[in-house]
Structures are given as C-alpha cells and as structure tokens.
Amino acid sequence: MCKFNKLSVFFAALLFFSLCQASNKIGLVLDKGGKDDKSFNSAAYEGAMKAQKELGIELKYVEAMDSNALESLHRSFAKRGFDLVIGVGFAQAEAVNKIAAQFPQTKFALIDGEAKQPNVKNLLFEEHEGSFVVGVLAAMASKSGKVGFIGGMDIPLIRRFELGFREGIKFQNPKGSLESNYIGVTGEAWNNPAKAKELALSQFAKGVDVVFVAAGASGTGVFDAAEEKKKLAIGVDSNQNWMKPGFILTSMMKRVDVAVYETIKEVHQNKFSGGTFRFGLKNSGVDYALDSFNKNLMTPEMKKRADDVKIQISSGKIKVSDFYKVKR
Amino acid sequence: MTGLPWLDELISLVLATLRSATPLIFAALGGFFSERSGTVQISLEGQMLMGALTGAVIALKTGNPYLGFICGGLAGVFVTLVFAVFSLKLRMDQIVLGTGLNILAMGLAPFVTKVFFDSTGSTPSLPAESRFTSEPMFLLFALIPLLLWWFAKTKSSLYVQFAGENPTILSSLGKSVLKIRLYSLMTCGLLAGFGGASLSLFLASAYSPNMTAGRGFIALAALIFGKWKPGPTIAACLFFAFIDSLQVQLQGSGLPVQFIQILPYLVTVVALAGFFGRSRAPAAIGKPLEESK
C-alpha cells in the first residue's frame, strides 16, 4: 500500500511537471541595476510580469551580479529548455551572441544590443528621438536657460541620450546651454546615487534648473537633489514621475515593458521571428510621460509643443542626430 | 548665494568635499582603531555595507533616521564581533577573513531586502523626513577633536598603540591584549557602520547594491597615506573627497575626467613609494597573539 502511494505521488509529480512544460517558460536576465532600479530593469521586469499574469507563462528572472556571470546565466536558462531567454542591457550582447549560437533551438531576445544570430530578436530603441522631445520640454521649463544632463556610465548609448537632448534644447531655445556630467566609467556608475546627487547639486549651483538623468538606479540621487533645491528633474526609461511628485517634470520613457511583453506574446502565439526591431516615436517605443503626478508642471503649451515635435520627428521633418551614426 | 560667482563655486566645492568626506572619515577612523591595535582591517567595506543597509531598513521601518543611524553603527559592530571571534579567538588569517566578510556582506544584503521589501538588493526610497540633511557631518566634526584629544592625551590610547606595536610589553603590565584588540575592533565597526549609514541616510536616500562603491578601500588607502595617524588620515580623506568633488566640477571643462579620477590613487601610490616620508604599519599588525598571554 505504502509503495503504491509513493508510486502515485511520483506519477502525480510527473504529470504536474509535464503540465508545467506545456506553458511557455521565459527566462529574464536582468542587468546589474536589478529589478528594483525603478528605471530600465524595472520596465523589463514589469513587462514580463504582465505577460505572466495575462498569458500564463512561467517566468524566472535572475540578476547578473557581475558581467562575467552573464554567459552562464544565459546558458543555464537555455540548457533547462526555456522557450525564450531575454537579455536586458547592452552589456549582454556578447553573451547572447555566443549562447544563441550554441542553442539554435532556443529563442533569445536582446534589449539595447545587437546579436547577429537568426534566433535572436534585437530590440533597439531610438533614445535620441525621445530625448529630443524632453529636451524641448526642458528648455521650455527652464527659467535660466541652463539645462543639465547627468549620464550613468560613459558609453555610446548614454551619449546618444545626451546628443538628442542637446539638440532638443537648441531647437527650442538656441541660446540655451547644456551642462553635462557622467557619474563614472565602470558599471558602478549605475548604482552610485550619492555621486549622482553631488553632480546634480553642483549643476544646480551653476544655475541649472532642469536636469535630465539617464543613470539607472543612481537617478534617485538626482531626484533627491531636485527636491532639496526645489528644481526640476527628468526621469528616464520607466515613468518615474511618481517618485518625487512636483519635482519631476516628465520622464523619457523607453517602453521596454511593451517590447518585452510583445516579444513574450509572440513566443506564446508561435509568431516569434528573429532580427532587429526599432522602437521610436513613430510606434510609441519612446515617449514622454504625462500623468497625474506632473500635470501641474506641464503647461498646455508645453504639451502642445511636445506633441507637435513628436509628429515632426515621426514624419522626418525634424532630423535628430544619432550618436551611433554621427560618430562613424 | 553671495553674488560673486567664484565664491559660490568655492563654497559649493567645500560643502561637496565635506559631504563626500563624511563616510570616508568615519570608515578611516574605524580602520585606524583596528589597525593601530594590531588587526589588519580590509573588511571596512563590508562593515559599511551592513551599516548602510541596516540604517536604511531601520529608518524605513521606524521613520526615525537617528535610530537607523545608531543601528547602522551596531550592525558594523556585529560584523567586527564576527571578525573578532575568528581572528582573535580562532586566530584565522585576517586578510582572508576580511575578504570573506566583504563578500558575505555583499551577499547578505539582497537576502535581507528580499525578506523585508521583496526587492533584490535595494530598499525603497526614504521619504525626506526620515533621512538626514547634514546631521552625520556635524556629528563627525564634533567627534574629530574629541578623538584627536583622546589619541594625544590619554592612557587608553597608549594601550591601543602598544597592542599594535608591542603586545608583549602590554601583557607584561598585566593588561589583556585580547580585550584591547576586541574593544578597538568594536569601535572600528561602530565607526565604519556610521560611515555606511551616513551613506544611505544622508548622501543617498536608500540602500542600493554595493552602494559603498569601494569607499571602504579608499578609506584604508587614506589611513595608509596618513601614516596611521588620526590627523593626517582625516586630511587624506578630505583630500580624496576634494579630488572627487573637483572632478565633479571639472567635468566638461576639457580636461579628461578619467585622469582626474585616477588622481587620488596616483597620489596614494606615490605617497607609499616614500616620497612624503615613510609610512610604517604598526609592528605587530596581523600577527595573532601568542598562545600564552
């Protein structure tokens, strides 16, 4: 009798596991900032959570404590038969490229990077377009004409934000100036709010009154500084308006959540295809955030102007320089 | 705002220096106690991390930054108590132990935040009323003269120094070297914990993963640069913080930022090479006590 019981438990377990396998298994490899950076990684995590809730997929996420771990994280997901492995962040391009070649049956998605394998879907965002729009808004909100930019790690991706932002300011106010700072040159720059705050305070001391921060989890330091000095900050990646209502003018949203959700949905419906996909203003992949937290900071003219600029960029009337292309 | 732009910039530079020096000085003074009493201390980083984490967690749960700050210090003490058990009692190699504790602190933080906030490695942001505006800085600068006086004038400071230089003399006087090293270690933990807590409660507004960003090691470099003396060590911390703030100001001025960022380390290396006089570690540092005390 006892033996029989054990056997039935075993079969029940087997049945259970086979049922599990029927639902799509999605692995999410987050970047150093972690799922609670309230910015880039949080957006990816939210997209995946939404997919879990609505599509009933099975989600496992890991956070890369250091870049050397990326490859083995991707490999372990692929080995365990996950249907889709999503790499979040430019730093994962190499790891995804290598592992995707080793596991051609597994589907991969890569955000902010390009891997040239047929089973990889590269999700790229036109950050310069969105940054241009918030640049216009910053120039309109600034009383001194001095606007600031604080980047996390000094890499081409963040330079792309800066260049678009700079052009947006000049477009709106040719006399406006941009004060630009970077937190550091290593991955630690995404996690150094104390340094970010110092940079913001020094910019405010120089007369800057609106600061756009693209620095992952370090961004909170800039928001603190804005609150202390009663100035304005602009958030990035996620909608960060709620973090310090009244001090965050708007957020340059990269709809990483939408991209992640849509990719998972494609896998779920068996419509996945590899290649490179770009998310710009045209398909609302990047946008500025407007909600109840910042509606008192944005005048009707600002909103009108921003929407106008958005249309002009989408239609190609305004050309925003792309740092990736300018450099070459 | 004085109306003079250069004066404004100078003031903001000085204030930035004092702010970013605060966690460094706390940690370096902690390291001072530990190393002068004969214990190699490379786990300042871990003590700071635990201080920063505990400070943020307690301040979030109670809404009281002072309570958070004190608990942050106690968390540092806890780390050094573990250190003491292994180094003083079990006579483990202090470098290995210090490295181990640093890694342990890094791993413990995500675990704690997962349990309390379901977040891997960071705490939610502290509201403005449950964090400091500048109190840890004032506490530190009130503490410094007291400490300098203690170092120069008191008998107990001599005991600490002898524990690091020549423990046999101390034990021949009937003093327990073990006890003196233990108390010095605890003081070290308290100060380094305060340093960490001032990072999460004062310079930032939450705990984020590895937020110390190497400050424990920079503090150690300052201690060596300062020749294991309190005054010069504090000066070295201020110098490092000044370079850091200067680099913030100089960004965008055309000078490569990377160059300014290496300056503190370059100066340390040059200093250690003997250009500013010899920097000598306490003689008995890192040596476990003889079995017969």
mmCIF file with all atom_site columns, C-alpha atoms in Angstrom, chain A residues 32-38 45 61 63 65 154 179-185 188 191-195 197-199 201-202 205-206 217 220-221 224-225 227-228 243-244, chain B residues 1 9 12 16 19-20 106 110 114 118-126 128 131-132 199 202-205 208-211 213-215 244 247-249 251-252 258 261:
data_model
loop_
_atom_site.group_PDB
_atom_site.id
_atom_site.type_symbol
_atom_site.label_atom_id
_atom_site.label_alt_id
_atom_site.label_comp_id
_atom_site.label_asym_id
_atom_site.label_entity_id
_atom_site.label_seq_id
_atom_site.pdbx_PDB_ins_code
_atom_site.Cartn_x
_atom_site.Cartn_y
_atom_site.Cartn_z
_atom_site.occupancy
_atom_site.B_iso_or_equiv
_atom_site.pdbx_formal_charge
_atom_site.auth_seq_id
_atom_site.auth_comp_id
_atom_site.auth_asym_id
_atom_site.auth_atom_id
_atom_site.pdbx_PDB_model_num
ATOM 1  C CA . LYS A 1 32  ? 23.397 44.969 -12.774 1.00 0.00 ? 32  LYS A CA 1
ATOM 2  C CA . GLY A 1 33  ? 20.870 47.631 -11.767 1.00 0.00 ? 33  GLY A CA 1
ATOM 3  C CA . GLY A 1 34  ? 18.491 44.879 -10.689 1.00 0.00 ? 34  GLY A CA 1
ATOM 4  C CA . LYS A 1 35  ? 14.741 44.594 -10.946 1.00 0.00 ? 35  LYS A CA 1
ATOM 5  C CA . ASP A 1 36  ? 14.235 47.426 -8.491  1.00 0.00 ? 36  ASP A CA 1
ATOM 6  C CA . ASP A 1 37  ? 16.239 50.145 -10.183 1.00 0.00 ? 37  ASP A CA 1
ATOM 7  C CA . LYS A 1 38  ? 12.851 51.810 -10.830 1.00 0.00 ? 38  LYS A CA 1
ATOM 8  C CA . TYR A 1 45  ? 10.516 43.187 -15.251 1.00 0.00 ? 45  TYR A CA 1
ATOM 9  C CA . TYR A 1 61  ? 14.261 36.049 -13.533 1.00 0.00 ? 61  TYR A CA 1
ATOM 10 C CA . GLU A 1 63  ? 20.039 39.444 -11.834 1.00 0.00 ? 63  GLU A CA 1
ATOM 11 C CA . MET A 1 65  ? 25.780 40.438 -10.120 1.00 0.00 ? 65  MET A CA 1
ATOM 12 C CA . ASP A 1 154 ? 30.033 56.934 -20.071 1.00 0.00 ? 154 ASP A CA 1
ATOM 13 C CA . GLU A 1 179 ? 25.794 71.280 -18.639 1.00 0.00 ? 179 GLU A CA 1
ATOM 14 C CA . SER A 1 180 ? 26.692 67.614 -18.983 1.00 0.00 ? 180 SER A CA 1
ATOM 15 C CA . ASN A 1 181 ? 28.194 65.211 -16.441 1.00 0.00 ? 181 ASN A CA 1
ATOM 16 C CA . TYR A 1 182 ? 28.854 61.491 -16.226 1.00 0.00 ? 182 TYR A CA 1
ATOM 17 C CA . ILE A 1 183 ? 28.952 59.532 -12.993 1.00 0.00 ? 183 ILE A CA 1
ATOM 18 C CA . GLY A 1 184 ? 31.716 57.154 -13.968 1.00 0.00 ? 184 GLY A CA 1
ATOM 19 C CA . VAL A 1 185 ? 33.328 54.852 -16.462 1.00 0.00 ? 185 VAL A CA 1
ATOM 20 C CA . GLU A 1 188 ? 29.300 51.017 -10.608 1.00 0.00 ? 188 GLU A CA 1
ATOM 21 C CA . ASN A 1 191 ? 24.491 52.266 -8.610  1.00 0.00 ? 191 ASN A CA 1
ATOM 22 C CA . ASN A 1 192 ? 26.033 55.373 -7.143  1.00 0.00 ? 192 ASN A CA 1
ATOM 23 C CA . PRO A 1 193 ? 23.180 57.692 -6.086  1.00 0.00 ? 193 PRO A CA 1
ATOM 24 C CA . ALA A 1 194 ? 25.488 59.617 -3.725  1.00 0.00 ? 194 ALA A CA 1
ATOM 25 C CA . LYS A 1 195 ? 27.727 60.670 -6.598  1.00 0.00 ? 195 LYS A CA 1
ATOM 26 C CA . LYS A 1 197 ? 23.374 63.733 -6.119  1.00 0.00 ? 197 LYS A CA 1
ATOM 27 C CA . GLU A 1 198 ? 26.680 65.578 -5.859  1.00 0.00 ? 198 GLU A CA 1
ATOM 28 C CA . LEU A 1 199 ? 26.745 66.071 -9.621  1.00 0.00 ? 199 LEU A CA 1
ATOM 29 C CA . LEU A 1 201 ? 23.937 69.782 -6.681  1.00 0.00 ? 201 LEU A CA 1
ATOM 30 C CA . SER A 1 202 ? 26.970 71.129 -8.499  1.00 0.00 ? 202 SER A CA 1
ATOM 31 C CA . ALA A 1 205 ? 24.866 75.658 -8.055  1.00 0.00 ? 205 ALA A CA 1
ATOM 32 C CA . LYS A 1 206 ? 25.904 76.707 -11.548 1.00 0.00 ? 206 LYS A CA 1
ATOM 33 C CA . ALA A 1 217 ? 19.435 53.287 -10.089 1.00 0.00 ? 217 ALA A CA 1
ATOM 34 C CA . THR A 1 220 ? 17.260 58.695 -7.225  1.00 0.00 ? 220 THR A CA 1
ATOM 35 C CA . GLY A 1 221 ? 20.194 60.835 -6.064  1.00 0.00 ? 221 GLY A CA 1
ATOM 36 C CA . ASP A 1 224 ? 16.698 63.971 -4.013  1.00 0.00 ? 224 ASP A CA 1
ATOM 37 C CA . ALA A 1 225 ? 18.855 66.906 -5.042  1.00 0.00 ? 225 ALA A CA 1
ATOM 38 C CA . GLU A 1 227 ? 13.666 68.101 -4.114  1.00 0.00 ? 227 GLU A CA 1
ATOM 39 C CA . GLU A 1 228 ? 16.187 69.713 -1.768  1.00 0.00 ? 228 GLU A CA 1
ATOM 40 C CA . MET A 1 243 ? 8.968  59.176 -7.320  1.00 0.00 ? 243 MET A CA 1
ATOM 41 C CA . LYS A 1 244 ? 9.092  62.856 -6.362  1.00 0.00 ? 244 LYS A CA 1
ATOM 42 C CA . MET B 2 1   ? 24.362 82.887 -2.787  1.00 0.00 ? 1   MET B CA 1
ATOM 43 C CA . GLU B 2 9   ? 31.581 77.853 -6.664  1.00 0.00 ? 9   GLU B CA 1
ATOM 44 C CA . SER B 2 12  ? 29.766 74.592 -3.161  1.00 0.00 ? 12  SER B CA 1
ATOM 45 C CA . ALA B 2 16  ? 30.677 68.924 -1.531  1.00 0.00 ? 16  ALA B CA 1
ATOM 46 C CA . ARG B 2 19  ? 29.772 65.826 2.413   1.00 0.00 ? 19  ARG B CA 1
ATOM 47 C CA . SER B 2 20  ? 31.601 63.168 0.459   1.00 0.00 ? 20  SER B CA 1
ATOM 48 C CA . MET B 2 106 ? 27.523 41.746 -0.374  1.00 0.00 ? 106 MET B CA 1
ATOM 49 C CA . PRO B 2 110 ? 19.977 41.115 -1.298  1.00 0.00 ? 110 PRO B CA 1
ATOM 50 C CA . LYS B 2 114 ? 14.166 40.268 -0.363  1.00 0.00 ? 114 LYS B CA 1
ATOM 51 C CA . ASP B 2 118 ? 10.616 41.739 -1.872  1.00 0.00 ? 118 ASP B CA 1
ATOM 52 C CA . SER B 2 119 ? 13.339 43.516 -3.745  1.00 0.00 ? 119 SER B CA 1
ATOM 53 C CA . THR B 2 120 ? 16.663 42.067 -4.734  1.00 0.00 ? 120 THR B CA 1
ATOM 54 C CA . GLY B 2 121 ? 19.358 44.262 -3.323  1.00 0.00 ? 121 GLY B CA 1
ATOM 55 C CA . SER B 2 122 ? 17.835 47.690 -2.799  1.00 0.00 ? 122 SER B CA 1
ATOM 56 C CA . THR B 2 123 ? 15.425 49.263 -0.349  1.00 0.00 ? 123 THR B CA 1
ATOM 57 C CA . PRO B 2 124 ? 12.599 51.632 -1.272  1.00 0.00 ? 124 PRO B CA 1
ATOM 58 C CA . SER B 2 125 ? 13.423 55.336 -1.112  1.00 0.00 ? 125 SER B CA 1
ATOM 59 C CA . LEU B 2 126 ? 13.338 57.058 2.242   1.00 0.00 ? 126 LEU B CA 1
ATOM 60 C CA . ALA B 2 128 ? 12.646 63.331 3.216   1.00 0.00 ? 128 ALA B CA 1
ATOM 61 C CA . ARG B 2 131 ? 16.656 60.919 6.356   1.00 0.00 ? 131 ARG B CA 1
ATOM 62 C CA . PHE B 2 132 ? 19.326 63.422 7.314   1.00 0.00 ? 132 PHE B CA 1
ATOM 63 C CA . LEU B 2 199 ? 25.885 56.987 3.007   1.00 0.00 ? 199 LEU B CA 1
ATOM 64 C CA . PHE B 2 202 ? 22.480 61.285 4.261   1.00 0.00 ? 202 PHE B CA 1
ATOM 65 C CA . LEU B 2 203 ? 24.274 61.169 0.898   1.00 0.00 ? 203 LEU B CA 1
ATOM 66 C CA . ALA B 2 204 ? 21.655 58.985 -0.778  1.00 0.00 ? 204 ALA B CA 1
ATOM 67 C CA . SER B 2 205 ? 18.104 58.131 0.202   1.00 0.00 ? 205 SER B CA 1
ATOM 68 C CA . SER B 2 208 ? 21.272 50.235 -3.380  1.00 0.00 ? 208 SER B CA 1
ATOM 69 C CA . PRO B 2 209 ? 23.502 47.251 -4.165  1.00 0.00 ? 209 PRO B CA 1
ATOM 70 C CA . ASN B 2 210 ? 27.183 47.818 -3.378  1.00 0.00 ? 210 ASN B CA 1
ATOM 71 C CA . MET B 2 211 ? 26.497 51.465 -2.788  1.00 0.00 ? 211 MET B CA 1
ATOM 72 C CA . ALA B 2 213 ? 31.461 51.664 -4.380  1.00 0.00 ? 213 ALA B CA 1
ATOM 73 C CA . GLY B 2 214 ? 34.909 50.941 -2.937  1.00 0.00 ? 214 GLY B CA 1
ATOM 74 C CA . ARG B 2 215 ? 34.798 53.657 -0.259  1.00 0.00 ? 215 ARG B CA 1
ATOM 75 C CA . ASP B 2 244 ? 36.282 63.680 -6.136  1.00 0.00 ? 244 ASP B CA 1
ATOM 76 C CA . GLN B 2 247 ? 36.341 66.118 -10.656 1.00 0.00 ? 247 GLN B CA 1
ATOM 77 C CA . VAL B 2 248 ? 32.597 66.787 -10.495 1.00 0.00 ? 248 VAL B CA 1
ATOM 78 C CA . GLN B 2 249 ? 33.275 70.479 -11.076 1.00 0.00 ? 249 GLN B CA 1
ATOM 79 C CA . GLN B 2 251 ? 33.754 67.626 -15.919 1.00 0.00 ? 251 GLN B CA 1
ATOM 80 C CA . GLY B 2 252 ? 33.078 69.212 -19.239 1.00 0.00 ? 252 GLY B CA 1
ATOM 81 C CA . GLN B 2 258 ? 39.354 59.756 -16.257 1.00 0.00 ? 258 GLN B CA 1
ATOM 82 C CA . GLN B 2 261 ? 39.504 60.229 -11.327 1.00 0.00 ? 261 GLN B CA 1
#
